[in-house]
Amino acid sequence: MEIRYSANPNDMKRYTTEELRREFLIKDLYQPDTVQAVYSHVDRMVTMGIMPVHEAVSIDKGVDVWKNFGTHYFLERREAGMFNIGGAGKVTVDGTVYELGYKDCLYITRGAKEVLFTSNDPEKPAKFYLVSAPAHCSYDTRLLKLEDAAKKPCGDASTANKRVINQFIHPDVLKTCQLSMGMTVLEGGSVWNTMPAHTHERRMEVYMYFEVPENEVVFHMMGEGQETRHIVMQNEQAVISPSWSIHAGVGTGSYTFIWAMGGENQAFDDMDVIPTTELR
């Protein structure tokens, strides 16, 4: 498991392109029969990519749980949410099997001891994108389909940002300790997300872009509102956004992204909006 430490916004102003990518970009998430994991000291969030092909892959494969978390098993003091962005697969949580198709979501509460991932067809393996946050209480593990999500249409075709925010792991849908996750789908012809840009001082966020067409990219905007930077991202890559950073993007084509948040609260209107004309 790779460890990423917190970055100071004043230091980031001097980062080269490569330094910026090394600190915040997460790539190569899906490797056969492995767990690709990045532990960020920004709110102690863990981002994982799990692609089982020929075997059942445990959530802690290749992770030294005691060394990294000081616990006996991965979810002893954590909760997790995930989406499947590949072929059909299964997640087995302490003996209970959950079937996940494309874009299905699963929330796993704190205290689950054994979590296994499998694919139904090794020729079309599942790709599980997982984010985990520290948790001090337990609720109910739950499978969520697209129809279960709270849907928030927003944006407009005239500003190339017409999209639907699908809130899956969200206070309006189910109870969690602190983790929130959802999926934003842009309509054809729209390329901008999350404008006007904003920050939320009490929560960090991770974006994972997918359905980015071949030979297209997303320019992910980050940094302080008066000192913005960008990271050029390809399909199925994730990016860490500290609380002080904006998180917005524009693609050379339409795309979809999964967002995950953790921190002090789950108040979605608790944000500091920056007028677009004031960005620098």
Coordinates of C-alpha atoms in Angstrom, one line a residue:
M1 CA 0.0 0.0 0.0
E2 CA 1.3 3.4 -1.0
I3 CA 1.3 6.2 1.7
R4 CA 0.7 9.8 0.7
Y5 CA 1.2 12.6 3.2
S6 CA -0.6 15.9 3.5
A7 CA 0.5 18.7 1.2
N8 CA 0.8 22.3 2.3
P9 CA -1.0 24.7 -0.2
N10 CA 1.9 27.1 0.0
D11 CA 4.3 24.4 -1.0
M12 CA 2.1 23.3 -3.8
K13 CA 2.5 26.6 -5.5
R14 CA 6.1 25.6 -6.4
Y15 CA 5.4 22.0 -7.6
T16 CA 6.4 20.9 -11.0
T17 CA 3.9 19.0 -13.1
E18 CA 5.5 15.7 -12.1
E19 CA 5.5 16.6 -8.4
L20 CA 1.8 17.6 -8.6
R21 CA 1.0 14.3 -10.2
R22 CA 3.0 12.3 -7.7
E23 CA 1.3 13.9 -4.7
F24 CA -2.3 13.8 -5.9
L25 CA -2.9 11.5 -8.9
I26 CA -3.7 7.9 -8.4
K27 CA -3.2 5.7 -11.5
D28 CA -2.9 2.0 -12.5
L29 CA -5.8 1.2 -10.1
Y30 CA -6.9 -2.1 -11.8
Q31 CA -4.3 -4.9 -11.9
P32 CA -5.3 -8.6 -12.2
D33 CA -5.9 -10.3 -8.9
T34 CA -4.4 -7.5 -6.7
V35 CA -5.5 -4.7 -4.4
Q36 CA -4.0 -1.4 -5.5
A37 CA -4.2 0.9 -2.4
V38 CA -3.3 4.4 -1.6
Y39 CA -3.5 5.6 2.0
S40 CA -3.8 9.4 2.2
H41 CA -3.1 11.3 5.4
V42 CA -5.7 13.8 4.2
D43 CA -8.5 12.7 6.5
R44 CA -6.9 9.2 6.5
M45 CA -8.8 8.1 3.5
V46 CA -7.9 4.9 1.6
T47 CA -8.5 4.6 -2.1
M48 CA -8.4 1.1 -3.7
G49 CA -8.8 -0.5 -7.1
I50 CA -9.6 -4.3 -7.0
M51 CA -9.8 -6.3 -10.2
P52 CA -10.3 -10.1 -9.5
V53 CA -9.7 -12.3 -12.5
H54 CA -8.9 -15.9 -11.6
E55 CA -9.2 -15.8 -7.8
A56 CA -11.2 -14.4 -4.9
V57 CA -9.3 -11.3 -3.8
S58 CA -9.4 -10.3 -0.1
I59 CA -9.7 -6.6 0.7
D60 CA -6.5 -6.7 2.7
K61 CA -4.4 -8.6 0.1
G62 CA -0.9 -7.0 0.1
V63 CA -1.9 -4.6 3.0
D64 CA -0.2 -4.9 6.3
V65 CA -3.2 -4.1 8.4
W66 CA -1.5 -4.0 11.8
K67 CA 1.4 -1.9 10.5
N68 CA -0.7 0.6 8.6
F69 CA -3.8 0.8 10.8
G70 CA -3.0 -0.7 14.1
T71 CA -6.0 -3.0 13.9
H72 CA -6.6 -6.7 13.5
Y73 CA -8.5 -6.4 10.3
F74 CA -9.1 -3.7 7.7
L75 CA -12.6 -2.6 8.6
E76 CA -12.2 -3.0 12.4
R77 CA -12.4 0.8 12.7
R78 CA -13.3 1.8 9.2
E79 CA -16.3 1.8 6.8
A80 CA -16.1 1.5 3.0
G81 CA -18.0 2.3 -0.1
M82 CA -17.4 0.9 -3.6
F83 CA -18.7 0.9 -7.2
N84 CA -18.2 -1.7 -9.9
I85 CA -17.1 -0.1 -13.1
G86 CA -16.3 -3.4 -14.9
G87 CA -18.0 -6.7 -15.6
A88 CA -20.4 -8.4 -13.2
G89 CA -18.9 -9.5 -10.0
K90 CA -19.6 -10.5 -6.4
V91 CA -18.6 -9.1 -3.0
T92 CA -18.8 -11.5 -0.1
V93 CA -19.0 -9.7 3.3
D94 CA -18.7 -12.1 6.3
G95 CA -20.5 -14.9 4.2
T96 CA -23.2 -12.7 2.7
V97 CA -22.9 -12.5 -1.1
Y98 CA -23.7 -9.2 -2.9
E99 CA -24.0 -9.2 -6.8
L100 CA -22.7 -6.0 -8.3
G101 CA -23.4 -5.2 -12.0
Y102 CA -22.0 -2.2 -13.8
K103 CA -22.3 1.0 -11.7
D104 CA -23.8 -0.8 -8.7
C105 CA -22.7 0.5 -5.3
L106 CA -22.1 -1.3 -2.0
Y107 CA -21.7 0.3 1.4
I108 CA -19.9 -1.9 4.0
T109 CA -20.2 -0.8 7.6
R110 CA -17.5 -0.9 10.3
G111 CA -16.7 -4.3 11.8
A112 CA -16.9 -6.5 8.7
K113 CA -14.1 -9.0 9.1
E114 CA -13.9 -10.9 5.8
V115 CA -14.5 -9.1 2.4
L116 CA -13.8 -11.0 -0.8
F117 CA -14.1 -9.9 -4.4
T118 CA -14.7 -12.1 -7.4
S119 CA -15.6 -11.8 -11.1
N120 CA -18.4 -13.7 -12.8
D121 CA -16.4 -14.0 -16.0
P122 CA -12.6 -13.8 -16.1
E123 CA -12.8 -12.5 -19.7
K124 CA -14.8 -9.5 -18.5
P125 CA -13.5 -8.9 -14.9
A126 CA -15.2 -6.7 -12.4
K127 CA -13.4 -3.5 -11.5
F128 CA -14.2 -2.5 -7.9
Y129 CA -13.4 1.1 -7.0
L130 CA -13.4 1.4 -3.2
V131 CA -12.9 4.3 -0.8
S132 CA -12.6 3.8 3.0
A133 CA -12.8 6.3 5.8
P134 CA -12.3 5.9 9.6
A135 CA -15.5 5.2 11.5
H136 CA -16.5 5.2 15.1
C137 CA -19.9 3.6 14.8
S138 CA -21.6 0.9 12.7
Y139 CA -24.8 0.9 10.6
D140 CA -26.0 -1.6 7.9
T141 CA -24.2 -3.0 5.0
R142 CA -26.3 -2.3 1.9
L143 CA -26.3 -2.8 -1.9
L144 CA -27.5 0.2 -3.9
K145 CA -28.7 0.3 -7.5
L146 CA -28.9 3.4 -9.7
E147 CA -32.6 3.6 -9.0
D148 CA -31.9 3.8 -5.2
A149 CA -29.8 6.9 -5.6
A150 CA -31.0 10.4 -4.9
K151 CA -30.8 12.2 -8.2
K152 CA -29.9 15.9 -8.5
P153 CA -30.1 17.3 -12.1
C154 CA -28.1 20.4 -12.5
G155 CA -26.2 22.6 -15.0
D156 CA -27.3 23.5 -18.5
A157 CA -26.4 22.6 -22.1
S158 CA -25.7 26.2 -22.9
T159 CA -22.8 26.2 -20.4
A160 CA -21.7 22.7 -21.3
N161 CA -22.2 21.3 -17.8
K162 CA -25.6 19.6 -17.9
R163 CA -25.3 16.6 -15.6
V164 CA -27.0 14.4 -13.0
I165 CA -25.5 14.0 -9.5
N166 CA -26.5 10.5 -8.3
Q167 CA -26.1 10.4 -4.5
F168 CA -25.7 6.8 -3.3
I169 CA -23.9 6.8 0.0
H170 CA -25.5 10.0 1.3
P171 CA -27.5 11.1 4.3
D172 CA -30.7 11.2 2.2
V173 CA -30.3 7.5 1.2
L174 CA -28.6 5.7 4.1
K175 CA -26.8 6.3 7.4
T176 CA -23.0 6.2 7.5
C177 CA -20.5 7.4 10.0
Q178 CA -18.8 10.0 7.8
L179 CA -18.3 8.5 4.3
S180 CA -20.3 9.9 1.3
M181 CA -20.1 8.7 -2.3
G182 CA -21.9 9.2 -5.5
M183 CA -21.6 9.3 -9.2
T184 CA -22.0 12.3 -11.6
V185 CA -23.0 11.6 -15.2
L186 CA -22.6 14.3 -17.8
E187 CA -24.9 14.5 -20.8
G188 CA -23.5 14.2 -24.3
G189 CA -22.0 17.5 -25.3
S190 CA -21.4 18.6 -21.7
V191 CA -17.8 18.6 -20.5
W192 CA -17.6 20.8 -17.3
N193 CA -18.2 19.5 -13.8
T194 CA -18.6 21.3 -10.5
M195 CA -18.7 24.9 -11.7
P196 CA -18.7 27.3 -10.1
A197 CA -15.8 25.8 -8.2
H198 CA -15.8 25.5 -4.4
T199 CA -13.9 24.2 -1.4
H200 CA -15.1 22.7 1.8
E201 CA -12.8 23.3 4.7
R202 CA -14.1 20.5 6.8
R203 CA -14.1 17.7 4.2
M204 CA -11.7 16.2 1.6
E205 CA -12.7 14.6 -1.6
V206 CA -11.5 12.0 -4.1
Y207 CA -12.6 12.0 -7.7
M208 CA -12.3 8.9 -10.0
Y209 CA -12.9 9.6 -13.7
F210 CA -14.1 6.9 -16.0
E211 CA -16.0 6.4 -19.3
V212 CA -13.4 8.8 -20.7
P213 CA -13.3 8.0 -24.4
E214 CA -10.2 6.6 -25.9
N215 CA -7.7 9.4 -26.9
E216 CA -9.6 11.9 -24.7
V217 CA -8.6 13.3 -21.3
V218 CA -10.0 15.3 -18.4
F219 CA -8.2 18.5 -17.2
H220 CA -8.8 18.3 -13.4
M221 CA -8.6 21.7 -11.8
M222 CA -7.2 21.9 -8.2
G223 CA -5.3 24.2 -5.9
E224 CA -6.5 27.3 -4.0
G225 CA -9.0 29.5 -5.9
Q226 CA -6.5 32.2 -6.4
E227 CA -3.6 29.8 -7.3
T228 CA -5.1 27.1 -9.5
R229 CA -3.3 24.2 -11.1
H230 CA -4.4 21.3 -13.2
I231 CA -3.7 17.6 -13.7
V232 CA -4.3 15.9 -17.0
M233 CA -6.2 12.7 -16.3
Q234 CA -6.9 9.6 -18.4
N235 CA -9.6 7.0 -18.1
E236 CA -10.0 5.2 -14.7
Q237 CA -7.6 7.4 -12.8
A238 CA -8.4 9.1 -9.4
V239 CA -7.2 12.3 -7.8
I240 CA -7.0 13.5 -4.2
S241 CA -8.4 16.9 -3.3
P242 CA -7.5 18.3 0.2
S243 CA -10.0 20.5 1.9
W244 CA -8.3 23.7 0.8
S245 CA -8.4 22.7 -2.9
I246 CA -11.0 23.3 -5.6
H247 CA -12.0 20.2 -7.5
A248 CA -13.5 20.7 -10.9
G249 CA -12.8 19.5 -14.4
V250 CA -13.3 19.8 -18.1
G251 CA -13.0 17.0 -20.6
T252 CA -12.1 16.9 -24.2
G253 CA -15.3 14.8 -24.4
S254 CA -18.1 13.7 -22.0
Y255 CA -17.3 11.4 -19.1
T256 CA -18.5 10.1 -15.7
F257 CA -16.9 10.4 -12.3
I258 CA -17.3 8.9 -8.8
W259 CA -16.8 11.2 -5.9
A260 CA -16.1 10.3 -2.3
M261 CA -15.9 12.5 0.7
G262 CA -14.9 12.2 4.4
G263 CA -14.1 14.6 7.2
E264 CA -15.9 16.5 9.9
N265 CA -19.4 16.6 8.6
Q266 CA -21.8 15.5 5.8
A267 CA -23.5 18.9 5.2
F268 CA -23.5 19.2 1.4
D269 CA -24.3 22.9 1.4
D270 CA -21.3 23.5 3.7
M271 CA -19.0 24.8 1.0
D272 CA -17.3 28.0 0.0
V273 CA -18.2 28.8 -3.6
I274 CA -15.7 30.8 -5.7
P275 CA -17.3 32.9 -8.5
T276 CA -15.8 31.7 -11.8
T277 CA -14.6 35.2 -12.7
E278 CA -12.5 35.3 -9.5
L279 CA -10.6 32.1 -10.2
R280 CA -6.9 32.7 -11.0

